[in-house]
Coordinates of C-alpha atoms and ligand atoms in Angstrom, one line a residue:
M10 CA 97.8 65.1 108.1
K11 CA 94.7 63.8 109.8
I12 CA 94.9 62.0 113.1
R13 CA 94.6 58.2 112.9
M14 CA 92.8 56.0 115.4
K15 CA 91.4 52.6 116.2
P16 CA 87.7 52.1 115.7
I17 CA 84.9 53.0 118.2
V18 CA 81.2 52.2 118.1
E19 CA 79.1 55.0 116.6
M20 CA 75.4 55.0 117.4
D21 CA 73.2 57.4 115.4
G22 CA 69.9 58.6 116.8
D23 CA 66.8 60.7 116.1
E24 CA 65.3 64.1 115.3
M25 CA 67.3 67.3 116.1
T26 CA 70.2 65.4 117.6
R27 CA 70.5 63.3 114.5
I28 CA 70.9 66.6 112.5
L29 CA 73.5 67.9 115.0
W30 CA 75.3 64.5 114.9
Q31 CA 76.0 65.0 111.1
E32 CA 76.9 68.7 111.5
I33 CA 79.4 68.0 114.3
K34 CA 81.1 65.3 112.4
E35 CA 81.4 67.4 109.2
T36 CA 82.5 70.6 110.9
L37 CA 84.6 69.5 113.8
L38 CA 85.8 65.9 113.4
L39 CA 86.1 64.7 109.8
P40 CA 88.5 67.5 108.7
Y41 CA 91.0 66.6 111.4
V42 CA 90.5 62.9 112.3
E43 CA 90.6 59.9 110.1
L44 CA 87.4 58.9 111.9
E45 CA 87.2 55.1 112.3
T46 CA 83.8 54.0 113.5
E47 CA 81.6 50.9 113.4
Y48 CA 78.3 52.6 112.5
Y49 CA 75.0 51.5 113.9
D50 CA 71.8 53.4 113.0
L51 CA 69.7 53.5 116.2
G52 CA 67.3 56.0 114.7
L53 CA 63.7 54.8 115.4
P54 CA 62.9 53.7 111.8
N55 CA 65.9 51.4 111.6
R56 CA 65.3 50.0 115.1
D57 CA 61.8 49.1 113.9
R58 CA 63.0 47.7 110.6
T59 CA 65.5 45.4 112.4
D60 CA 63.1 44.5 115.2
D61 CA 65.5 46.4 117.5
Q62 CA 68.3 43.9 116.8
V63 CA 70.5 46.8 115.8
T64 CA 70.5 48.1 119.4
L65 CA 71.7 44.7 120.7
E66 CA 74.3 44.5 118.0
A67 CA 75.6 48.0 118.9
A68 CA 75.8 47.0 122.6
R69 CA 77.8 43.9 121.7
A70 CA 80.1 45.9 119.5
I71 CA 80.9 48.1 122.5
K72 CA 82.0 44.9 124.3
R73 CA 84.4 44.2 121.5
L74 CA 85.8 47.7 120.8
Q75 CA 85.5 49.0 124.4
V76 CA 84.4 52.5 123.5
G77 CA 81.1 53.8 122.0
V78 CA 79.5 57.2 121.4
K79 CA 75.7 57.5 121.1
C80 CA 73.3 60.1 119.8
A81 CA 70.1 60.8 121.7
T82 CA 67.2 58.4 120.6
I83 CA 63.5 58.4 120.9
T84 CA 62.1 56.1 123.5
P85 CA 58.7 55.2 121.9
N86 CA 55.4 55.8 123.5
A87 CA 51.9 55.4 122.1
Q88 CA 52.1 58.7 120.2
R89 CA 55.4 57.7 118.6
M90 CA 54.0 54.3 117.7
E91 CA 51.4 56.1 115.6
E92 CA 53.8 58.7 114.3
Y93 CA 56.4 56.2 113.0
G94 CA 53.9 53.3 112.3
L95 CA 55.9 51.0 114.6
K96 CA 55.5 47.2 114.8
Q97 CA 55.6 47.5 118.6
L98 CA 56.7 49.7 121.5
W99 CA 60.4 49.0 121.5
K100 CA 62.3 49.3 124.8
S101 CA 64.5 52.3 125.5
P102 CA 67.8 51.8 123.7
N103 CA 69.6 53.1 126.8
A104 CA 68.0 50.4 128.9
T105 CA 68.9 47.7 126.4
I106 CA 72.5 48.8 126.2
R107 CA 72.8 49.2 130.0
A108 CA 71.4 45.7 130.6
E109 CA 73.8 44.2 128.1
L110 CA 76.9 46.0 129.5
D111 CA 75.7 45.8 133.2
G112 CA 76.8 49.4 133.5
T113 CA 76.3 52.5 135.7
V114 CA 75.5 55.9 134.3
F115 CA 77.7 58.9 135.4
R116 CA 76.4 62.4 134.6
T117 CA 78.7 65.4 134.7
P118 CA 77.9 69.0 134.0
I119 CA 80.1 71.1 131.7
L120 CA 81.1 74.3 133.4
T121 CA 82.0 77.6 131.9
D122 CA 82.7 80.9 133.7
R123 CA 79.8 82.6 131.9
I124 CA 77.1 80.4 133.4
K125 CA 77.1 80.5 137.2
P126 CA 75.8 77.6 139.2
Y127 CA 72.9 78.4 141.5
V128 CA 75.0 77.2 144.4
R129 CA 77.7 79.9 144.6
G130 CA 80.4 77.7 146.2
W131 CA 80.5 75.2 143.3
K132 CA 83.7 75.7 141.3
K133 CA 84.1 72.2 139.8
P134 CA 81.7 69.7 138.4
I135 CA 79.9 67.2 140.6
T136 CA 79.4 63.8 138.8
I137 CA 76.5 61.8 140.0
A138 CA 76.3 58.0 139.6
R139 CA 73.0 56.2 140.0
H140 CA 72.6 52.6 140.7
A141 CA 70.1 51.5 138.0
Y142 CA 68.7 48.3 139.4
G143 CA 66.0 47.3 141.9
D144 CA 64.7 49.2 145.0
V145 CA 61.4 51.0 144.5
Y146 CA 61.7 50.6 140.7
K147 CA 61.3 46.8 141.0
A148 CA 59.1 46.8 144.1
V149 CA 55.8 44.9 144.4
E150 CA 52.9 46.7 146.1
L151 CA 49.6 45.8 147.6
P152 CA 46.7 47.8 148.8
V153 CA 45.6 46.7 152.2
P154 CA 41.8 46.6 152.4
G155 CA 41.4 46.3 156.1
P156 CA 42.6 44.6 159.3
G157 CA 45.1 41.8 158.9
T158 CA 48.8 40.9 159.3
A159 CA 51.5 41.4 156.6
E160 CA 54.5 39.2 156.6
L161 CA 57.7 39.0 154.6
V162 CA 58.4 35.4 153.6
F163 CA 61.5 34.0 152.0
K164 CA 61.5 30.4 150.8
G165 CA 65.1 29.2 150.2
E166 CA 66.9 25.9 149.9
A167 CA 67.4 25.8 153.7
G168 CA 63.8 26.4 154.4
E169 CA 61.6 29.4 155.2
T170 CA 62.3 32.7 156.9
R171 CA 59.4 34.9 158.1
Q172 CA 59.3 38.4 159.4
E173 CA 56.2 40.3 160.4
V174 CA 55.8 43.6 158.7
Y175 CA 52.8 45.1 160.4
S176 CA 49.6 44.1 162.0
F177 CA 46.9 46.3 160.4
K178 CA 43.9 47.5 162.4
G179 CA 42.4 49.2 159.2
P180 CA 43.2 49.8 155.6
G181 CA 46.7 50.8 154.4
V182 CA 49.4 50.1 151.8
L183 CA 52.2 47.6 151.5
Q184 CA 55.4 47.4 149.5
A185 CA 58.4 45.0 149.2
M186 CA 61.7 45.8 147.4
H187 CA 64.7 43.8 146.7
N188 CA 68.2 44.1 145.3
R189 CA 70.8 41.6 144.2
E190 CA 74.3 41.3 145.5
D191 CA 75.8 40.9 142.0
S192 CA 74.2 44.1 140.9
I193 CA 75.4 46.0 143.9
E194 CA 78.9 44.6 143.3
A195 CA 78.9 45.7 139.6
F196 CA 77.7 49.1 140.6
A197 CA 80.5 49.5 143.2
R198 CA 83.2 48.3 140.7
S199 CA 82.0 50.7 138.0
C200 CA 82.1 53.6 140.5
F201 CA 85.6 52.8 141.7
A202 CA 86.9 52.2 138.2
Y203 CA 85.4 55.6 137.0
A204 CA 86.8 57.4 140.0
L205 CA 90.3 56.1 139.1
Q206 CA 89.8 57.0 135.5
E207 CA 88.8 60.6 136.4
K208 CA 91.2 60.8 139.4
Q209 CA 88.4 62.2 141.6
D210 CA 87.3 61.2 145.1
L211 CA 84.3 58.9 145.4
W212 CA 81.5 59.4 147.9
F213 CA 78.8 56.8 148.5
S214 CA 75.7 57.6 150.5
A215 CA 72.8 55.5 151.9
K216 CA 70.7 55.3 155.1
D217 CA 72.2 52.3 156.9
T218 CA 71.4 53.7 160.3
I219 CA 67.7 53.1 159.6
S220 CA 67.9 50.4 156.9
K221 CA 70.5 48.2 158.7
I222 CA 70.2 45.2 156.5
Y223 CA 69.2 46.6 153.1
D224 CA 71.3 49.8 152.9
G225 CA 73.7 48.1 155.3
R226 CA 74.5 45.6 152.6
F227 CA 75.2 48.3 150.0
R228 CA 77.7 49.9 152.5
E229 CA 79.4 46.5 153.2
V230 CA 79.7 45.6 149.5
F231 CA 81.3 49.0 148.7
Q232 CA 83.7 48.7 151.6
R233 CA 84.6 45.0 150.8
I234 CA 85.3 45.7 147.1
F235 CA 87.2 48.8 147.9
D236 CA 89.5 47.1 150.4
A237 CA 90.1 44.1 148.3
E238 CA 90.4 45.6 144.8
F239 CA 90.9 49.4 144.8
A240 CA 92.4 50.7 148.1
E241 CA 96.0 50.5 146.8
A242 CA 95.2 52.1 143.4
F243 CA 93.3 54.9 145.1
R244 CA 96.2 55.6 147.4
Q245 CA 98.6 55.7 144.4
A246 CA 96.2 58.1 142.5
G247 CA 95.9 60.3 145.6
I248 CA 92.1 60.0 145.8
T249 CA 89.8 58.8 148.6
Y250 CA 86.6 56.8 149.0
F251 CA 84.3 57.6 151.8
Y252 CA 80.8 56.5 152.9
T253 CA 78.4 58.9 154.6
L254 CA 74.7 59.0 155.4
I255 CA 72.5 60.4 152.5
D256 CA 71.3 63.4 154.6
D257 CA 74.9 64.2 155.6
A258 CA 76.0 63.8 151.9
V259 CA 73.3 66.3 150.7
A260 CA 74.6 68.9 153.2
R261 CA 78.2 68.3 152.3
V262 CA 77.4 68.5 148.5
I263 CA 75.9 71.9 148.9
R264 CA 78.8 73.2 151.0
S265 CA 81.4 71.7 148.7
E266 CA 83.4 73.2 145.8
G267 CA 82.6 70.2 143.6
G268 CA 85.1 68.1 141.9
F269 CA 84.1 64.6 143.1
I270 CA 81.9 61.6 142.1
W271 CA 78.8 61.0 144.2
A272 CA 77.4 57.4 144.0
T273 CA 73.8 57.0 145.0
K274 CA 71.2 54.3 145.3
N275 CA 68.5 54.2 142.6
Y276 CA 65.9 56.5 144.0
D277 CA 68.4 59.0 145.5
G278 CA 70.1 59.2 142.1
D279 CA 66.8 59.7 140.3
V280 CA 66.0 62.7 142.5
M281 CA 69.5 64.1 143.1
S282 CA 70.6 64.0 139.4
D283 CA 67.8 66.3 138.5
M284 CA 68.7 68.6 141.4
I285 CA 72.4 68.7 140.4
S286 CA 71.8 69.3 136.7
T287 CA 69.3 72.1 137.3
A288 CA 71.6 73.7 139.9
F289 CA 74.5 73.7 137.5
G290 CA 72.4 75.5 134.9
S291 CA 71.3 73.4 132.0
L292 CA 70.5 69.9 130.8
A293 CA 72.0 70.9 127.4
M294 CA 75.4 71.2 129.2
M295 CA 75.3 67.7 130.9
T296 CA 77.2 64.7 129.6
S297 CA 76.5 61.2 130.5
V298 CA 78.7 58.1 130.3
L299 CA 77.8 54.5 130.9
V300 CA 80.6 52.6 132.6
S301 CA 80.6 48.8 132.8
P302 CA 82.4 47.0 135.6
H303 CA 84.5 45.4 132.8
G304 CA 85.8 48.8 131.6
W305 CA 83.6 49.4 128.6
Y306 CA 82.5 53.0 128.1
E307 CA 79.6 54.5 126.3
Y308 CA 79.4 58.3 126.0
E309 CA 76.3 60.5 125.2
A310 CA 74.6 63.8 126.0
A311 CA 72.2 63.6 128.9
H312 CA 69.4 65.5 127.0
G313 CA 66.9 64.0 124.6
T314 CA 66.3 64.5 120.9
V315 CA 65.0 68.1 121.3
T316 CA 61.8 67.4 119.5
R317 CA 60.5 70.9 119.7
H318 CA 63.5 72.3 117.8
Y319 CA 63.2 69.4 115.2
R320 CA 59.6 70.5 114.4
K321 CA 60.9 74.0 113.6
W322 CA 63.8 72.6 111.5
Q323 CA 61.3 70.4 109.6
Q324 CA 59.6 73.7 108.6
G325 CA 62.9 75.1 107.2
E326 CA 63.8 77.2 110.3
K327 CA 67.3 77.5 111.5
T328 CA 67.4 76.5 115.1
S329 CA 69.7 77.5 118.0
T330 CA 70.1 74.0 119.5
N331 CA 73.0 73.6 121.8
P332 CA 75.5 71.0 120.5
I333 CA 78.0 71.1 123.4
A334 CA 76.9 68.0 125.3
T335 CA 76.9 66.0 122.0
I336 CA 80.4 67.3 121.1
F337 CA 81.6 66.3 124.6
A338 CA 80.2 62.8 124.1
W339 CA 82.5 62.6 121.0
T340 CA 85.5 64.1 122.8
G341 CA 84.9 61.8 125.8
A342 CA 84.9 58.7 123.5
L343 CA 87.9 59.9 121.4
R344 CA 89.9 60.7 124.5
R345 CA 89.1 57.3 126.0
R346 CA 90.2 55.6 122.8
G347 CA 93.4 57.7 122.8
E348 CA 94.2 56.7 126.4
L349 CA 93.5 53.0 125.8
D350 CA 95.8 52.9 122.8
G351 CA 98.5 55.4 123.9
N352 CA 97.3 57.6 121.0
K353 CA 98.5 60.9 122.3
A354 CA 97.5 62.9 119.3
L355 CA 93.9 61.7 119.5
A356 CA 93.6 62.5 123.3
E357 CA 95.1 66.0 122.7
F358 CA 92.7 66.7 119.8
S359 CA 89.8 65.9 122.2
A360 CA 91.1 68.3 124.8
G361 CA 91.7 70.9 122.1
L362 CA 88.2 70.6 120.8
E363 CA 86.7 70.9 124.4
N364 CA 88.8 74.0 125.0
A365 CA 87.6 75.5 121.7
C366 CA 84.0 75.0 122.8
L367 CA 84.6 76.6 126.2
D368 CA 86.6 79.5 124.7
T369 CA 83.8 80.2 122.3
I370 CA 81.3 80.5 125.1
E371 CA 83.7 82.5 127.2
A372 CA 84.1 84.9 124.3
G373 CA 80.4 85.5 124.4
A374 CA 79.3 83.4 121.4
M375 CA 76.7 80.8 122.3
T376 CA 73.3 79.2 121.6
K377 CA 70.1 80.8 122.7
D378 CA 69.5 78.6 125.7
L379 CA 72.9 79.7 127.2
A380 CA 72.5 83.3 126.2
A381 CA 69.3 83.3 128.2
L382 CA 71.0 81.8 131.2
C383 CA 74.0 84.1 131.2
G384 CA 72.3 87.3 130.5
D385 CA 75.5 89.3 129.9
P386 CA 75.0 92.3 127.6
D387 CA 77.9 91.4 125.3
V388 CA 76.6 88.0 124.4
R389 CA 75.9 86.9 120.8
S390 CA 73.1 84.4 120.4
L391 CA 73.9 82.2 117.4
N392 CA 72.1 79.5 115.5
T393 CA 73.7 76.0 115.6
G394 CA 75.6 76.3 112.3
D395 CA 77.2 79.6 113.1
F396 CA 78.1 78.5 116.6
L397 CA 79.8 75.4 115.2
Q398 CA 81.8 77.6 112.8
E399 CA 82.9 79.8 115.7
I400 CA 84.1 76.7 117.5
R401 CA 85.9 75.5 114.4
G402 CA 87.7 78.8 114.1
R403 CA 89.1 78.5 117.6
L404 CA 89.9 74.8 117.1
E405 CA 92.0 75.6 114.0
A406 CA 93.8 78.4 115.8
G407 CA 94.5 76.0 118.7
L408 CA 95.8 73.2 116.3
Q409 CA 98.1 75.7 114.6
A410 CA 99.5 76.9 117.9
Ligands
NAP2 P1 64.7 66.9 125.5 O1 64.9 66.4 124.1 O2 65.9 66.8 126.4 O3 64.3 68.4 125.3 C1 63.5 69.1 126.3 C2 63.7 70.6 126.2 O4 64.9 71.0 126.8 C3 63.8 71.1 124.8 O5 62.5 71.4 124.2 C4 64.6 72.4 125.0 O6 63.9 73.4 125.5 C5 65.6 71.9 126.0 N1 66.8 71.3 125.5 C6 67.2 70.0 125.6 N2 68.4 69.8 125.0 C7 68.7 71.0 124.4 C8 69.8 71.4 123.6 N3 70.8 70.6 123.2 N4 69.8 72.7 123.1 C9 68.8 73.6 123.5 N5 67.8 73.2 124.2 C10 67.7 71.9 124.7 O7 63.5 66.1 126.2 P2 62.1 65.8 125.6 O8 61.6 66.8 124.7 O9 61.3 65.4 126.8 O10 62.3 64.4 124.8 C11 62.4 64.3 123.4 C12 62.7 62.9 123.0 O11 64.0 62.5 123.5 C13 61.7 61.9 123.5 O12 61.3 61.0 122.5 C14 62.5 61.0 124.5 O13 62.2 59.7 124.5 C15 63.9 61.2 124.1 N6 65.0 61.2 125.1 C16 66.1 60.5 124.8 C17 67.2 60.5 125.7 C18 68.4 59.7 125.4 O14 68.5 59.2 124.3 N7 69.3 59.6 126.3 C19 67.1 61.1 127.0 C20 65.9 61.9 127.2 C21 64.9 61.9 126.3 P3 63.1 74.6 124.6 O15 62.2 73.8 123.8 O16 62.5 75.4 125.7 O17 64.2 75.3 123.8
MG3 MG1 64.5 61.9 137.7

């Protein structure tokens, strides 16, 4: 008997990950689950055909069904415009969906004993959350040609406020950034909600000793929302929230065992998420979930469409593309669906499939990228199809047990 479920939003994508998507469903999901999805084809040709309406519709469907799973998609550039004969340079689907859900992206590495993190002390994953609005990404800048005075001016309903920035004696550069309180609040709520969902401590770091007003506001908003809305739930879940300076956080992260969520401002998250994923081993083993402050979840792999492998596949070659992060996007979404509906069988199936993936790697069967990282002599480097079959074998054994 297949496991039954309520529907989730399924967003198909591009290139090698689109091929993986189909293989994962056929090999690991459809034989066991009566898969109920509302399907949206976010592959680039269909986005172009629908004037990108399909992306917006998918995002709205997530608001309705609360859970979505997304395949990697091409973010078009000039070269893609030519390759696909696009009507225009469509926005990144992830940006469209994030704007619609007002969410925060959490990235978590998948750990196995075979692949050792570069930082020896790390035993558990570190999840990084990046605020995705404002700061230097929405800054305005000016070149300063020569002597003169720069001022920051705010014109509000109650009049004007001015602040001298600097009195230049010669040429230089100038920048102004902003953030919005509602965006900081949504960020904070997403972080607290996700920490509760994962039952992990939440750290937030900024530099409020130097940036007393700007970073200070981030710190205040986090503390205010925590005290008013989450302190009691955190206490009951046995988890903590703490704020620390970004430089102290970096030192603590390296010395830690892992197993917590680290919330960062936009730029810190941009830089630190690349550091964390590299230090844990591989982008192909990194999952990503977009969490809205309203409790909508969208799961995906952190990597892209793996174009280089797709070119080989197009020429008839079998590739050894790592499907793990995409499988974990599915198991994340199915587990969430199961938890929301009290569907124990579905949640257990997700855990069983994740275990089957990890057991397969522990047994020494893996894709080429992982084999290269682990370097053990007993490792078998498999193509994607054979690797999926190995996982299926262990999944079946687990389901029977
Ligand atoms: P990528 O698809 O992440 O791949 C970069 C390289 O990383 C690959 O060539 C491969 O290295 C390795 N890699 C990534 N995932 C792998 C996997 N699952 N298994 C094995 N190796 C893996 O990044 P990209 O080539 O820069 O981008 C390709 C397209 O993806 C672009 O059009 C971009 O817009 C899109 N993209 C989408 C998302 C998203 O939807 N979230 C995110 C990022 C990029 P080797 O070639 O050395 O084997
Ligand atoms: Mg970056």
